[in-house]
Coordinates of C-alpha atoms and ligand atoms in Angstrom, one line a residue:
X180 CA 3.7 -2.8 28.3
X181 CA 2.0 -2.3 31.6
X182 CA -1.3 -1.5 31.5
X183 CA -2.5 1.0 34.7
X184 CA -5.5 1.7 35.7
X185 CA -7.3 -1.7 34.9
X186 CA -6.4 -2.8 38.3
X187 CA -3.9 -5.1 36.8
X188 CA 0.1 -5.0 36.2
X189 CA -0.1 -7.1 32.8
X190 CA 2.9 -8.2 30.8
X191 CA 1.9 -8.0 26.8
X192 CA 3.9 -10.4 25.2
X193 CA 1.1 -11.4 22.5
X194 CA 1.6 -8.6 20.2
X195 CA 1.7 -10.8 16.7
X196 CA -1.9 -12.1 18.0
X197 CA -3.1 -8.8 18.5
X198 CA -2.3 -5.5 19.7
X199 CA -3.3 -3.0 22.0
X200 CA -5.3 0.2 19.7
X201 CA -3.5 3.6 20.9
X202 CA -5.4 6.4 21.8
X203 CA -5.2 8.5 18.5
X204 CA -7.0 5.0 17.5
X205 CA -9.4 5.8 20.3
X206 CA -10.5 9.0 19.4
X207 CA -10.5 8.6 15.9
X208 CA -12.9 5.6 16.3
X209 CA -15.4 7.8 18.5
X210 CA -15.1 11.0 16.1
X211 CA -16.3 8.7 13.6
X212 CA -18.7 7.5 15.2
X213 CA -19.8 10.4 15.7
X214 CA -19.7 11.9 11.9
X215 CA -21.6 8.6 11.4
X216 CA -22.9 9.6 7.9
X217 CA -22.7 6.5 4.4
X218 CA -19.6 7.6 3.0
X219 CA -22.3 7.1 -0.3
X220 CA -24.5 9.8 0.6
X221 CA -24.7 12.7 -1.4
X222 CA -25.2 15.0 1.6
X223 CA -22.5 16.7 4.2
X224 CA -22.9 13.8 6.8
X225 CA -21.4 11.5 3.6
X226 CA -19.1 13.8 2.5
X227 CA -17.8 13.8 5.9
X228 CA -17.4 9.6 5.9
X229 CA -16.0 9.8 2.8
X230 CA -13.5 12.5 3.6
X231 CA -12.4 10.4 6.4
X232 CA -12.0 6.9 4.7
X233 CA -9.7 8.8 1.7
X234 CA -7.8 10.1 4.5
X235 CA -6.6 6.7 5.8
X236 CA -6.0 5.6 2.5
X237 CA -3.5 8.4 1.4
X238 CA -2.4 7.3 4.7
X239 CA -1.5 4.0 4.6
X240 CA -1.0 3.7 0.8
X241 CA 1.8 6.3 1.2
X242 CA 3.5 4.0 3.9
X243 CA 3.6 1.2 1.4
X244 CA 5.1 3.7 -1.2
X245 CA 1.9 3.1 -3.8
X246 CA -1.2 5.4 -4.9
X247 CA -4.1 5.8 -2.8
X248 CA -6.1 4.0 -6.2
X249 CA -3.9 0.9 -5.9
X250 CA -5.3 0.3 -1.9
X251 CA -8.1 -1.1 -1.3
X252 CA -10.1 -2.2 2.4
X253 CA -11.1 -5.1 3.2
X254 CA -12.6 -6.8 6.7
X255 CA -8.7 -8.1 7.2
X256 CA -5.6 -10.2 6.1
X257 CA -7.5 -13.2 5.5
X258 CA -9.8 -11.6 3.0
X259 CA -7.0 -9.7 1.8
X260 CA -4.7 -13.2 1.3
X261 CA -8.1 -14.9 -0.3
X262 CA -9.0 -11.8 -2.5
X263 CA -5.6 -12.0 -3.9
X264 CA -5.0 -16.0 -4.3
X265 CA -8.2 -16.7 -5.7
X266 CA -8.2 -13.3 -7.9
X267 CA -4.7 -14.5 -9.4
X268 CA -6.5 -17.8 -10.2
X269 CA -9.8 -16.5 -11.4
X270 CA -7.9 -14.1 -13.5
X271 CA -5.4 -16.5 -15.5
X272 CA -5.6 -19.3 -13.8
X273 CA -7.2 -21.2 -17.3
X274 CA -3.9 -20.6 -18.8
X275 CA -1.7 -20.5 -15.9
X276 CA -2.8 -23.2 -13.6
X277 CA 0.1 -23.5 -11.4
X278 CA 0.8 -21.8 -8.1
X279 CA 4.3 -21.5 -6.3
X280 CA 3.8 -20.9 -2.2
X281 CA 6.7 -21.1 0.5
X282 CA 6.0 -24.5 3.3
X283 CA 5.3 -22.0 6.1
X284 CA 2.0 -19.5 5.0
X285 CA -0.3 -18.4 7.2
X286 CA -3.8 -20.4 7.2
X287 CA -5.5 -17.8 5.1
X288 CA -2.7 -18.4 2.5
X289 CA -2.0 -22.2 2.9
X290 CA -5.9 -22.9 2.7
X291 CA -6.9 -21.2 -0.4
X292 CA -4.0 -22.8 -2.4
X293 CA -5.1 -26.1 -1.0
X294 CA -8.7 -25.3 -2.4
X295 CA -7.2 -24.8 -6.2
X296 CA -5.2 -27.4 -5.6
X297 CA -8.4 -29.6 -5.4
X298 CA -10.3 -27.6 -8.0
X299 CA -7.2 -29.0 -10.2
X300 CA -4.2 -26.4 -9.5
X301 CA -1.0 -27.5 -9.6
X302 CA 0.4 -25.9 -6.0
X303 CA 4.4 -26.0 -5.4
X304 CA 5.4 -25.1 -1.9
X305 CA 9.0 -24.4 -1.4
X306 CA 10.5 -25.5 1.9
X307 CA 13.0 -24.6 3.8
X308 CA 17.1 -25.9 4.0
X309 CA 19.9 -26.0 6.3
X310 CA 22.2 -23.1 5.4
X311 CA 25.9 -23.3 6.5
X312 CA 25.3 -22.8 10.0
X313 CA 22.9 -25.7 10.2
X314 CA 20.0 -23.5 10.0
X315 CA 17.0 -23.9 8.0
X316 CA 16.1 -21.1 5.4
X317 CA 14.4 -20.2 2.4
X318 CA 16.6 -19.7 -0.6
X319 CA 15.2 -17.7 -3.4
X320 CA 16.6 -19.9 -6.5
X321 CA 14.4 -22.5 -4.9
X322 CA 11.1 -19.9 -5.7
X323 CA 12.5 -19.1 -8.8
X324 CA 13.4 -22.9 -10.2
X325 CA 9.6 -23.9 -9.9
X326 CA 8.4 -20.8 -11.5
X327 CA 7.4 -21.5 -15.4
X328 CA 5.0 -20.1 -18.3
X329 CA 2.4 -21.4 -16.4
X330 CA 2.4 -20.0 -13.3
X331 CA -0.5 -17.4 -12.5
X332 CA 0.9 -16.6 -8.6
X333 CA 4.0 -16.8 -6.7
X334 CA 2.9 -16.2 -3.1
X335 CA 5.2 -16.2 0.4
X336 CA 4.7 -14.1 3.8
X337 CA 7.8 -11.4 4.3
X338 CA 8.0 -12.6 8.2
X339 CA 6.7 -15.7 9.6
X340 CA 4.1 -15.2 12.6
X341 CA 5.8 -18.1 14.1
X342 CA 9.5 -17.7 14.4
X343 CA 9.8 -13.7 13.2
X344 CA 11.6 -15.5 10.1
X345 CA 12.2 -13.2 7.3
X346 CA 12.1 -14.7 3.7
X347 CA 13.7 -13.6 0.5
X348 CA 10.7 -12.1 -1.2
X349 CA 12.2 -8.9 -3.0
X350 CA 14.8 -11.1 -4.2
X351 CA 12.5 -13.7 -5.3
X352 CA 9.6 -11.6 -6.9
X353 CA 12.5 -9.5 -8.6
X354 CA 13.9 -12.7 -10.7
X355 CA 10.3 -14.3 -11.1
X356 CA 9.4 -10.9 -12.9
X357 CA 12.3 -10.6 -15.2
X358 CA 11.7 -14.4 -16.1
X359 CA 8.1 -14.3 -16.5
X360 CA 6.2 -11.1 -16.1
X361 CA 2.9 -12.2 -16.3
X362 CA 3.3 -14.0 -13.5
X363 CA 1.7 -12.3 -10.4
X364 CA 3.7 -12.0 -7.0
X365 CA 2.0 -11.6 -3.9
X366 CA 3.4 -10.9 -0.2
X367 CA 1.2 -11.1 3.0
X368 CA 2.7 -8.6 5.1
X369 CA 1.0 -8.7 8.1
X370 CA 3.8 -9.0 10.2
X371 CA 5.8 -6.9 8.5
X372 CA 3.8 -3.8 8.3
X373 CA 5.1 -1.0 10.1
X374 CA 8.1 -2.6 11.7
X375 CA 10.3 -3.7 8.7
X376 CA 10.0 -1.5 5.5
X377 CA 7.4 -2.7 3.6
X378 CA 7.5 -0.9 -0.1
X379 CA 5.4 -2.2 -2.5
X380 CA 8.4 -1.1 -5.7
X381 CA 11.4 -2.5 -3.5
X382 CA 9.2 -5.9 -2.8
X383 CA 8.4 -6.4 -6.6
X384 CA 4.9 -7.3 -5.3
X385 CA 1.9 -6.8 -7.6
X386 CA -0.2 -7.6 -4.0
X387 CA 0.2 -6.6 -0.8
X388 CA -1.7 -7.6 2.1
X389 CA -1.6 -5.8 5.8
X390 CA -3.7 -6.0 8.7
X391 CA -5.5 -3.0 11.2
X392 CA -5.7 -5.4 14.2
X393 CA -1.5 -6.0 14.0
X394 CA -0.7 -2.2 14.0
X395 CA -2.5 -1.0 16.8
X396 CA -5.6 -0.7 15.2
X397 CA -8.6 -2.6 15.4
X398 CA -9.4 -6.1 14.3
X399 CA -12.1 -6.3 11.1
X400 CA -10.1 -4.2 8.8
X401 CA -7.3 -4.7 6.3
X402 CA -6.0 -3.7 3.2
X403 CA -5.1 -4.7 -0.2
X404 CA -2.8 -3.4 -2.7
X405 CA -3.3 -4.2 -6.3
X406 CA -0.7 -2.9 -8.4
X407 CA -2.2 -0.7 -11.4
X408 CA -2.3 -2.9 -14.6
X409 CA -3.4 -5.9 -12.4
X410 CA -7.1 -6.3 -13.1
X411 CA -8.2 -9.0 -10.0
X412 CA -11.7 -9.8 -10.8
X413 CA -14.1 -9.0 -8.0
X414 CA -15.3 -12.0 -5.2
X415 CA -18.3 -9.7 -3.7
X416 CA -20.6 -7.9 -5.8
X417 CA -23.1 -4.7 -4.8
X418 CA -23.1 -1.7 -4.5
X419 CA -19.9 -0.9 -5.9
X420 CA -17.9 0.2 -3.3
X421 CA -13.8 0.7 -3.3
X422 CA -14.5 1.4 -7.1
X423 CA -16.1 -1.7 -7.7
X424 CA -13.8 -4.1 -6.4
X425 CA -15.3 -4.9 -3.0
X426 CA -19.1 -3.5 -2.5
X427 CA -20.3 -3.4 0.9
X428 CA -20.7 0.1 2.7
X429 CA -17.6 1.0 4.0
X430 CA -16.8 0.5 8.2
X431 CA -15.5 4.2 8.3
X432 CA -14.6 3.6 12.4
X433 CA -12.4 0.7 11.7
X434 CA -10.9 2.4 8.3
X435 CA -10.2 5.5 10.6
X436 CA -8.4 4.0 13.3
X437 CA -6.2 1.7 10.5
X438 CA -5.0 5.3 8.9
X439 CA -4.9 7.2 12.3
X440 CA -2.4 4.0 13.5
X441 CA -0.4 3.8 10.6
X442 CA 0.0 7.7 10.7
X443 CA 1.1 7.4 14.1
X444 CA 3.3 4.8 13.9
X445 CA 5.1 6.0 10.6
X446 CA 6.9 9.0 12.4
X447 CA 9.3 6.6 14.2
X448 CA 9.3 3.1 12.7
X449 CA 13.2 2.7 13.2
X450 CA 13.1 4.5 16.3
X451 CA 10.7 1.4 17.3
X452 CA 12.4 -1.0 15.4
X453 CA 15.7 -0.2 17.4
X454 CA 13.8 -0.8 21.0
X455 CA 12.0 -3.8 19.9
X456 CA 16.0 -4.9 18.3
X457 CA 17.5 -4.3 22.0
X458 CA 14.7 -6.3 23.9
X459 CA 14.9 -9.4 21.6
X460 CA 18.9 -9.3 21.6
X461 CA 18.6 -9.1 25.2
X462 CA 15.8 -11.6 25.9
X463 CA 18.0 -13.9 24.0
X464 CA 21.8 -12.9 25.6
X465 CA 19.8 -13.3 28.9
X466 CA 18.7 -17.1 27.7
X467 CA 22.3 -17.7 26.6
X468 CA 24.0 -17.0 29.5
X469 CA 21.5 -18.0 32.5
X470 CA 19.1 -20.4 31.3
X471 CA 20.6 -23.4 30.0
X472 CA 16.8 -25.1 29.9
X473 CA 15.7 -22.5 27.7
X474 CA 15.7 -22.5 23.5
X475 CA 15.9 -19.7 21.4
X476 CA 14.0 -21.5 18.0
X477 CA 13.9 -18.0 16.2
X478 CA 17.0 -18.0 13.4
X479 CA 19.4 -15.1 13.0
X480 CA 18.4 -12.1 11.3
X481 CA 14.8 -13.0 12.6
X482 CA 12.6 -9.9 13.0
X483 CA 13.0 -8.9 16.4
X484 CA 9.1 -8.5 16.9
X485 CA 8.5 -12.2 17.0
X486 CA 10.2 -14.6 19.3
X487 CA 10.2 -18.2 19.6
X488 CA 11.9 -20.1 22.7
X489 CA 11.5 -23.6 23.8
X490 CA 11.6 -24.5 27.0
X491 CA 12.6 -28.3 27.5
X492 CA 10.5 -30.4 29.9
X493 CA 7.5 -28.2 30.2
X494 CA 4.6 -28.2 27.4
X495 CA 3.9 -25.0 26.2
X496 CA 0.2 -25.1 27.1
X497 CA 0.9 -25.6 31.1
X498 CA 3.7 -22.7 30.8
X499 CA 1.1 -20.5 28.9
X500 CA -1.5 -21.4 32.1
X501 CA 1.3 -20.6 34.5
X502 CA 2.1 -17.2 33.1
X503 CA -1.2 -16.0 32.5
X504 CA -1.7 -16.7 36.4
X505 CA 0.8 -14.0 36.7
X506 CA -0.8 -11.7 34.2
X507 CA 1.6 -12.4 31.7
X508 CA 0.6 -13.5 28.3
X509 CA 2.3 -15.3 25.6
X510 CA 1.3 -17.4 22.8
X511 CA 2.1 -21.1 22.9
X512 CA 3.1 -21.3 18.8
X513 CA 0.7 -19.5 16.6
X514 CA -2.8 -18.1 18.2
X515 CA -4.1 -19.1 14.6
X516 CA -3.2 -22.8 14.8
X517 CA -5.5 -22.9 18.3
X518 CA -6.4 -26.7 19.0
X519 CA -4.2 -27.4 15.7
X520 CA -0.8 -28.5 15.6
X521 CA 0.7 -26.1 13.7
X522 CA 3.7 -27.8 10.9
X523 CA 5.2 -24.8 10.7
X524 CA 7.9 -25.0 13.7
X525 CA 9.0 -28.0 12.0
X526 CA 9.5 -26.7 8.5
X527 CA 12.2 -24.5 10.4
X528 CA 13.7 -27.9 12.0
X529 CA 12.3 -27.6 15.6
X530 CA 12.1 -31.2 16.5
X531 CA 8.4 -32.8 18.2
X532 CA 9.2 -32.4 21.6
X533 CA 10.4 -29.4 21.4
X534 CA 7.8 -27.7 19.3
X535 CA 5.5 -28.8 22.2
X536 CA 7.4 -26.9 24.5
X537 CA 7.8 -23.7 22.5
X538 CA 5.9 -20.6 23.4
X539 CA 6.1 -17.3 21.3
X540 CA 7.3 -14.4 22.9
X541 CA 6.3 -11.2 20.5
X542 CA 7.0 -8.2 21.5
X543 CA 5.4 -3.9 20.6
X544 CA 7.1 -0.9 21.2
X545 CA 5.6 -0.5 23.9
X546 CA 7.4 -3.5 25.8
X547 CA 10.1 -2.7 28.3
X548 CA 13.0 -4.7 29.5
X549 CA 12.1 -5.0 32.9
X550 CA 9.1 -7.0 31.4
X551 CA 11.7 -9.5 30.0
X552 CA 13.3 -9.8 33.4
X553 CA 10.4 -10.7 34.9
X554 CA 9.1 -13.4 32.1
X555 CA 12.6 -15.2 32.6
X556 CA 12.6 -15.0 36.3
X557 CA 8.7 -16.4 35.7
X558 CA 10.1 -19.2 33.8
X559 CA 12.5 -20.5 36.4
X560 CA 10.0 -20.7 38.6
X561 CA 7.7 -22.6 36.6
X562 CA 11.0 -25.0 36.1
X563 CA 11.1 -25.2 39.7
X564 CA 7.9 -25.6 40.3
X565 CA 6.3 -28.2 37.9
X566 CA 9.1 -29.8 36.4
X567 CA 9.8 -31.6 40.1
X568 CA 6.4 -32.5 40.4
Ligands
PMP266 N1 -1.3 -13.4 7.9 C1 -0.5 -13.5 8.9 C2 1.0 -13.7 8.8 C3 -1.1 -13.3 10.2 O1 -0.3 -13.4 11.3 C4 -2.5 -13.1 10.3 C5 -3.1 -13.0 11.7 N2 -2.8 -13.9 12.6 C6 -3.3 -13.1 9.2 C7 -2.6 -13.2 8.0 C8 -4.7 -12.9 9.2 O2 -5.0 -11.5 9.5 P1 -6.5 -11.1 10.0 O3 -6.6 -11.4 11.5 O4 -6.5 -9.6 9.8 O5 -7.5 -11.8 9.2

């Protein structure tokens, strides 16, 4: 994506950090700013709020295939991932302390299991293992093995933020609910949503968790599906907002611009996908070929959004600094594990010193291939450059 008009030429290439809002996210943020009524009130101004938040919530509970009762907004993923984990516990957990979570979870995953764990939970987290091509995977017996009578919550991400990996969670959550029913699956989908099909029925997911900020919308808004049947006791109690489940008066600009994004960006989701597919094939082709000091960590059938590449002698940090300098921006690992060596790499067998060199490349529609071109060329210089010195 190059951004004119800024006074800059900058190379994106931090999309699964954040993303840029598109203008329909624009003006749909300013009209409702503008119709700046309590969706509460009684009056027209209200009416008007309210009209606009079910709007974006036929919206983007039809693109995860589920009623617009069964979504519910929260201020993002991570209170989406909390509401869920600790819901699931709250709600059987006297009966069912045990919770089953793959190795790799996002922070607002990972943490709140390692709360119950301390409050007493028993929490299984299912690694990775070398498949026949030496790769390391998740397998879904491995899930469904640990799953028993006592489990309140199987949990696991559809695609890691790390490495774009894509785990088994259809297949898992299918066998753990013919096994044991009661048991509640949930899938943070954050970077999943709206660039692989994300369907609440084909997952087998009771909860869903998605994200405003990683669609081209705005950060401070995400959402939570709660299959109907599953009663999640509440965490925040008022004024009885989103039918009682989460009170607190509803942000209608940041609601808005989550359902005008997702509208937007559900016309052509394989038309996307099939871009994003040819950039990624090609950023990594290009790395085969003609740079024998670069990595690609990312394992097959990865989603082509997310891409992790390692390149040896340089830390990732310095390469970040020496990009930026040329206004393009990556992530070095995950831009959630800032300051804090993230484990994750390593689940998926990147060794120490090369996790340390490892930057993320992830990449929106709006990316183009010349972008690549110019990232790789960047990165020969920087071999040139500072690996001499
Ligand atoms: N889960 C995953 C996989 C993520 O990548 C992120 C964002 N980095 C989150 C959850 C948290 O989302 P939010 O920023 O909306 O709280």
């Amino acid at each position: 994506m190059i951004i004119f008009g800024k006074g800059q030429n900058m190379i994106y290439f931090d999309n699964a950090a954040t993303t840029a809002p598109i203008e329909q996210v624009k003006k749909a943020v300013a009209e409702a700013m503008e119709d700046f009524g309590n969706p509460s009130s009684l009056h027209g101004l209200g009416l008007t709020a309210q009209q606009k938040v079910s709007y974006a919530r036929k919206i983007i509970s039809g693109a995860l295939g589920v009623t617009d009762q069964e979504l519910f907004f929260t201020s993002g993923a991570t209170e989406s991932n909390n509401t869920a984990i600790f819901g699931a516990a709250n709600s059987l957990g006297k009966r069912k302390p045990k919770i089953v979570v793959s190795s790799v979870e996002h922070p607002s995953v990972a943490e709140p299991c390692s709360v119950l764990e301390e409050r007493g939970f028993e929490v299984v987290r299912v690694h990775p293992r070398e498949n026949e091509h030496g790769e390391r995977v998740f397998f879904a017996e491995d899930f469904v093995r640990e799953v028993d009578d006592r489990t309140c919550l199987v949990t696991m991400m559809l695609c890691n933020n790390e490495t774009g990996a894509v785990l088994p969670v259809a297949e898992v959550f299918r066998r753990v609910k013919k096994l044991h029913p009661d048991t509640l699956t949930h899938c943070d989908a954050v970077q999943a949503f709206m660039k692989l099909p994300v369907k609440a029925k084909k997952l087998n997911a009771d909860m869903i968790s998605v994200s405003g900020h990683k669609v081209h919308a705005l950060k401070g808004i995400g959402g939570l599906y709660v299959r109907k049947g599953v009663h999640l006791p509440s965490l925040v109690f008022g004024g009885g907002q989103e039918r009682g489940f989460r009170s607190g008066t509803e942000s209608v600009p940041l609601i808005a611009a989550f359902g005008a994004a997702v509208e937007q960006l559900s016309a052509n989701l394989d038309e996307r996908y099939k871009h994003v597919s040819e950039l990624s094939s090609y950023l990594r082709s290009q790395i085969a070929e003609a740079h024998p000091n670069i990595l690609f960590n990312s394992p097959d059938g990865a989603s082509p959004y997310v891409n992790s590449i390692a390149v040896k002698w340089l830390r990732s940090e310095v390469l970040l600094h020496y990009l930026e300098k040329r206004e393009i921006y990556v992530s070095s690992g995950s831009a959630c594990s800032k300051g804090k060596k993230s484990s994750v790499l390593g689940e998926f067998g990147v060794p120490d010193e090369l996790a340390d060199s490892t930057l993320r490349i992830s990449f929106s529609y709006m990316n183009q291939v010349n972008e690549v071109n110019t990232l790789l060329a960047a990165l020969d210089d920087a071999g040139r450059e500072l690996v001499s010195k």
